[in-house]
PDB file of C-alpha atoms in Angstrom:
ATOM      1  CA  UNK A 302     -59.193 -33.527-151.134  1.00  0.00           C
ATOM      2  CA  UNK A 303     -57.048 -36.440-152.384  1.00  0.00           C
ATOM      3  CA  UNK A 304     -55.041 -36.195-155.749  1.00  0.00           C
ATOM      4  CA  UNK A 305     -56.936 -38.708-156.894  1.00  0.00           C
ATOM      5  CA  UNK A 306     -59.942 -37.125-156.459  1.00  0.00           C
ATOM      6  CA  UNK A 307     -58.594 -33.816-157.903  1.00  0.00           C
ATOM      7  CA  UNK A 308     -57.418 -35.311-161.033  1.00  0.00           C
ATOM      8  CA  UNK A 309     -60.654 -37.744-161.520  1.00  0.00           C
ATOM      9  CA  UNK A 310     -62.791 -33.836-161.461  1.00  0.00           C
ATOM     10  CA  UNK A 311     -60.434 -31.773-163.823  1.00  0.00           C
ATOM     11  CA  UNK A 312     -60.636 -35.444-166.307  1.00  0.00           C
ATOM     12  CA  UNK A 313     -64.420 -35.613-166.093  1.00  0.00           C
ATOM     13  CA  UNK A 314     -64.626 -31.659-166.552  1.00  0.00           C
ATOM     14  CA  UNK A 315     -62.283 -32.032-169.775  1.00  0.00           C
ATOM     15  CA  UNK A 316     -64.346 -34.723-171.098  1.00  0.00           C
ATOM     16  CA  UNK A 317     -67.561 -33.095-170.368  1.00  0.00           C
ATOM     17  CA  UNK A 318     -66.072 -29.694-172.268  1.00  0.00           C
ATOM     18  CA  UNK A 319     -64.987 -31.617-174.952  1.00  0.00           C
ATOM     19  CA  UNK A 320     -68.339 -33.459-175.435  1.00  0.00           C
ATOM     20  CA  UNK A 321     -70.306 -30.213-176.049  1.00  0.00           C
ATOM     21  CA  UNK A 322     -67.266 -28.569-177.821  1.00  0.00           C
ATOM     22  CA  UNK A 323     -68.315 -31.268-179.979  1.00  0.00           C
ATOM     23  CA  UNK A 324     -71.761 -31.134-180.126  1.00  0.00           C
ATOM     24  CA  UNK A 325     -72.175 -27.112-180.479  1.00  0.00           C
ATOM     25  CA  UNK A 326     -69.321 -27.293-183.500  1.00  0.00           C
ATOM     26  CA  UNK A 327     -70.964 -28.352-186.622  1.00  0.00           C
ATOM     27  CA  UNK A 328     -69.638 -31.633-188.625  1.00  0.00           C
ATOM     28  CA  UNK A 329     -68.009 -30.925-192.068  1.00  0.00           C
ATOM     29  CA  UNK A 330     -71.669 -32.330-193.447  1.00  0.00           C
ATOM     30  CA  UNK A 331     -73.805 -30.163-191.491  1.00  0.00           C
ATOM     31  CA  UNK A 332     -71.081 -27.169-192.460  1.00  0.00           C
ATOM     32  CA  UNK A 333     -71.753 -27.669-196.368  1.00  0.00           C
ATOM     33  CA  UNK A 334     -75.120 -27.958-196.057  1.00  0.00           C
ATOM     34  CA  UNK A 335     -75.520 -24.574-194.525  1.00  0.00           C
ATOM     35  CA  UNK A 336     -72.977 -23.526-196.935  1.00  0.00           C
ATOM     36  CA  UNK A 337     -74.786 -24.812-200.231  1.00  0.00           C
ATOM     37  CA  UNK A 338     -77.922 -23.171-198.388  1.00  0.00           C
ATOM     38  CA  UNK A 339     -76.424 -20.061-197.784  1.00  0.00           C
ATOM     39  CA  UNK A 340     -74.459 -20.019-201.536  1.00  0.00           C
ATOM     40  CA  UNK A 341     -77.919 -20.675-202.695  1.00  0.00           C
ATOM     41  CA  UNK A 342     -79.656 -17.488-200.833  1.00  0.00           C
ATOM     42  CA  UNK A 343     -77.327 -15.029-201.502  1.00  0.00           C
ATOM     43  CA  UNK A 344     -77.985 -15.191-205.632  1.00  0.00           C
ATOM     44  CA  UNK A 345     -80.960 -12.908-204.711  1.00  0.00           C
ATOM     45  CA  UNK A 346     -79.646  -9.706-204.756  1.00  0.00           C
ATOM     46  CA  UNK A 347     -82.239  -8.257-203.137  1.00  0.00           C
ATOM     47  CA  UNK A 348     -81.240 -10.242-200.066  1.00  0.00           C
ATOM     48  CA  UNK A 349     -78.487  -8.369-198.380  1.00  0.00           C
ATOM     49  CA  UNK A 350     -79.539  -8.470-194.601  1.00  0.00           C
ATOM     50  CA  UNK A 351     -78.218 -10.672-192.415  1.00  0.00           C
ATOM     51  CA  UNK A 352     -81.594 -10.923-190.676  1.00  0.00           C
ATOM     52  CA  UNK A 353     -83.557 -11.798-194.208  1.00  0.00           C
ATOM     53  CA  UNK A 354     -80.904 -13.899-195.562  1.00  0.00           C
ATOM     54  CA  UNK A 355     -80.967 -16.246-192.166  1.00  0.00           C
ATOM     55  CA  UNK A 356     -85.051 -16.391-192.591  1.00  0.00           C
ATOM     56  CA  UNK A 357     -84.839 -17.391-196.288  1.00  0.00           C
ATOM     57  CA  UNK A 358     -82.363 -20.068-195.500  1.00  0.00           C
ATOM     58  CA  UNK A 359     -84.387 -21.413-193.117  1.00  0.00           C
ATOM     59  CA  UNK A 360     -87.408 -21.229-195.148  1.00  0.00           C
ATOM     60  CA  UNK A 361     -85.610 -22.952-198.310  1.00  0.00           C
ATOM     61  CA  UNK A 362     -84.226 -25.849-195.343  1.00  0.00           C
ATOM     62  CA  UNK A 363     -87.619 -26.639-194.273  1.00  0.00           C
ATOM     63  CA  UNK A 364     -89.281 -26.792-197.999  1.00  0.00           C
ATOM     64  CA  UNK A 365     -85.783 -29.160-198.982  1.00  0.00           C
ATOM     65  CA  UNK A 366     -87.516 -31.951-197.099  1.00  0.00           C
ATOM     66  CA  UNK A 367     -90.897 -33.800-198.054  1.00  0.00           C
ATOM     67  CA  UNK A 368     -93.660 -33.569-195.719  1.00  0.00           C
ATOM     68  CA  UNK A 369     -93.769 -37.349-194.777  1.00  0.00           C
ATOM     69  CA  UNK A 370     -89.968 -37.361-194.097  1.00  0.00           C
ATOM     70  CA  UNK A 371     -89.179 -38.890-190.609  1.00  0.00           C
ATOM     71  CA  UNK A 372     -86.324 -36.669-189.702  1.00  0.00           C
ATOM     72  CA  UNK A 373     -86.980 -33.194-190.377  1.00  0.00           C
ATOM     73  CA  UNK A 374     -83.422 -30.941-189.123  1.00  0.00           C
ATOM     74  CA  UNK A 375     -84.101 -28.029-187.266  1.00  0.00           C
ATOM     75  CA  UNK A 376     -82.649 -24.552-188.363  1.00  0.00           C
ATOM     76  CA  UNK A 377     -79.694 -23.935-186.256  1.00  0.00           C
ATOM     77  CA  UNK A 378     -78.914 -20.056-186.222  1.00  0.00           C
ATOM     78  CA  UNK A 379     -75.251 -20.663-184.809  1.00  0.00           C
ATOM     79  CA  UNK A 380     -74.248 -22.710-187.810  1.00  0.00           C
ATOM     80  CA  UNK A 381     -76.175 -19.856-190.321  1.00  0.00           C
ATOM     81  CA  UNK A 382     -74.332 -17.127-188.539  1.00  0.00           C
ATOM     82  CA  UNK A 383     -70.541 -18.966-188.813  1.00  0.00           C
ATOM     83  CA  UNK A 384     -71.322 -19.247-192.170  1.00  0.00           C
ATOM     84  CA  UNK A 385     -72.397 -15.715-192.729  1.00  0.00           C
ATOM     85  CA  UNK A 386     -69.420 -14.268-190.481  1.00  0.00           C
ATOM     86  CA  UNK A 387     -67.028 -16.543-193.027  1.00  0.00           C
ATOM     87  CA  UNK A 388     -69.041 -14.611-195.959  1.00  0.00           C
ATOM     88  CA  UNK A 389     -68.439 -10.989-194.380  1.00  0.00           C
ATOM     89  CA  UNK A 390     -64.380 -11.810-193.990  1.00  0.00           C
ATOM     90  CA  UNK A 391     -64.167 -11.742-197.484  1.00  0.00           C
ATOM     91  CA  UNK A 392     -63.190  -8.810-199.739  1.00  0.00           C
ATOM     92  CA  UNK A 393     -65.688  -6.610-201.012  1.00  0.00           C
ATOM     93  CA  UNK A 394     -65.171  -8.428-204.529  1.00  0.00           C
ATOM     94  CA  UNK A 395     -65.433 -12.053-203.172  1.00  0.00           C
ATOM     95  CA  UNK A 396     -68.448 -11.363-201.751  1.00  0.00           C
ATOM     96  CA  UNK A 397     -70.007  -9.915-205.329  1.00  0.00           C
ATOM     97  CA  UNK A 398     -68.075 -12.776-206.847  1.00  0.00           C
ATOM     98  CA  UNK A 399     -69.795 -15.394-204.602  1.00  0.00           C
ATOM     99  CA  UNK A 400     -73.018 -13.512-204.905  1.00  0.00           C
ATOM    100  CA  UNK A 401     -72.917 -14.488-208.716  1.00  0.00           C
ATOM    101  CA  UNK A 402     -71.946 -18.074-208.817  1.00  0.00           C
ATOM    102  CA  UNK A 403     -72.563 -20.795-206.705  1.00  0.00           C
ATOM    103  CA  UNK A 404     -68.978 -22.503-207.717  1.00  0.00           C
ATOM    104  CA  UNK A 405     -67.228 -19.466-207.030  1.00  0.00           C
ATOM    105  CA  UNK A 406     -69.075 -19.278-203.206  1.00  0.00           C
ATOM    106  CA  UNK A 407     -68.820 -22.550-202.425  1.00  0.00           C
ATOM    107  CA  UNK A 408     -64.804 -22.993-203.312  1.00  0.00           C
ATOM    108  CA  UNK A 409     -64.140 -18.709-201.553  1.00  0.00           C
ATOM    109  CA  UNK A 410     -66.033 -20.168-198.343  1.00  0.00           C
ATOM    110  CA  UNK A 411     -64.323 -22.977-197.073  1.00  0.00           C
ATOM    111  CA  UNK A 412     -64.512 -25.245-193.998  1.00  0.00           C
ATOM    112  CA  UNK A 413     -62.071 -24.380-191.163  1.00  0.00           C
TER     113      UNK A 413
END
């Protein structure tokens, strides 16, 4: 195999990578709107499973959007669950602090 051909496959598999790197991370707008979603949920107190607080999320997502709207996003559990990993790497009093004002969960959970 040439050089040329060597170096054209490791470029096309680096582009490739970086393409669904891309596409699999979410965008800073799709991040705060699963973080204002998430914020939102977690004011129920009775909501303390990760399981129930994914399902009300995506049950408050799909009711955000009228019925005749054209584009419709889907739930995406990865996004949900980097949000909700973010959420459990706080301290035991962040997360009662963020459970008790949207302000507070919004500003302790922040993009990265």
């Amino acid at each position: 195999m040439s050089l040329i051909k060597l170096v054209f496959i490791v470029l096309s598999i680096s582009v490739l990578s970086l393409i669904a790197y891309k596409i699999w991370q979410p965008s800073q707008a799709q991040y705060e709107d699963y973080r204002a979603l998430f914020c939102l949920v977690i004011q129920k107190d009775d909501l303390t499973q990760k399981d129930h607080i994914f399902t009300e999320m995506k049950k408050v997502q799909k009711h955000s959007y009228p019925d005749y709207a054209l584009h419709k996003p889907t739930f995406k559990i990865r996004f949900a669950r980097k949000i909700f990993s973010q959420f459990q790497d706080l301290k035991l009093t962040e997360q009662q602090q963020a459970r008790k004002s949207l302000r507070d969960c919004e500003s302790l959970i922040s993009w990265k």
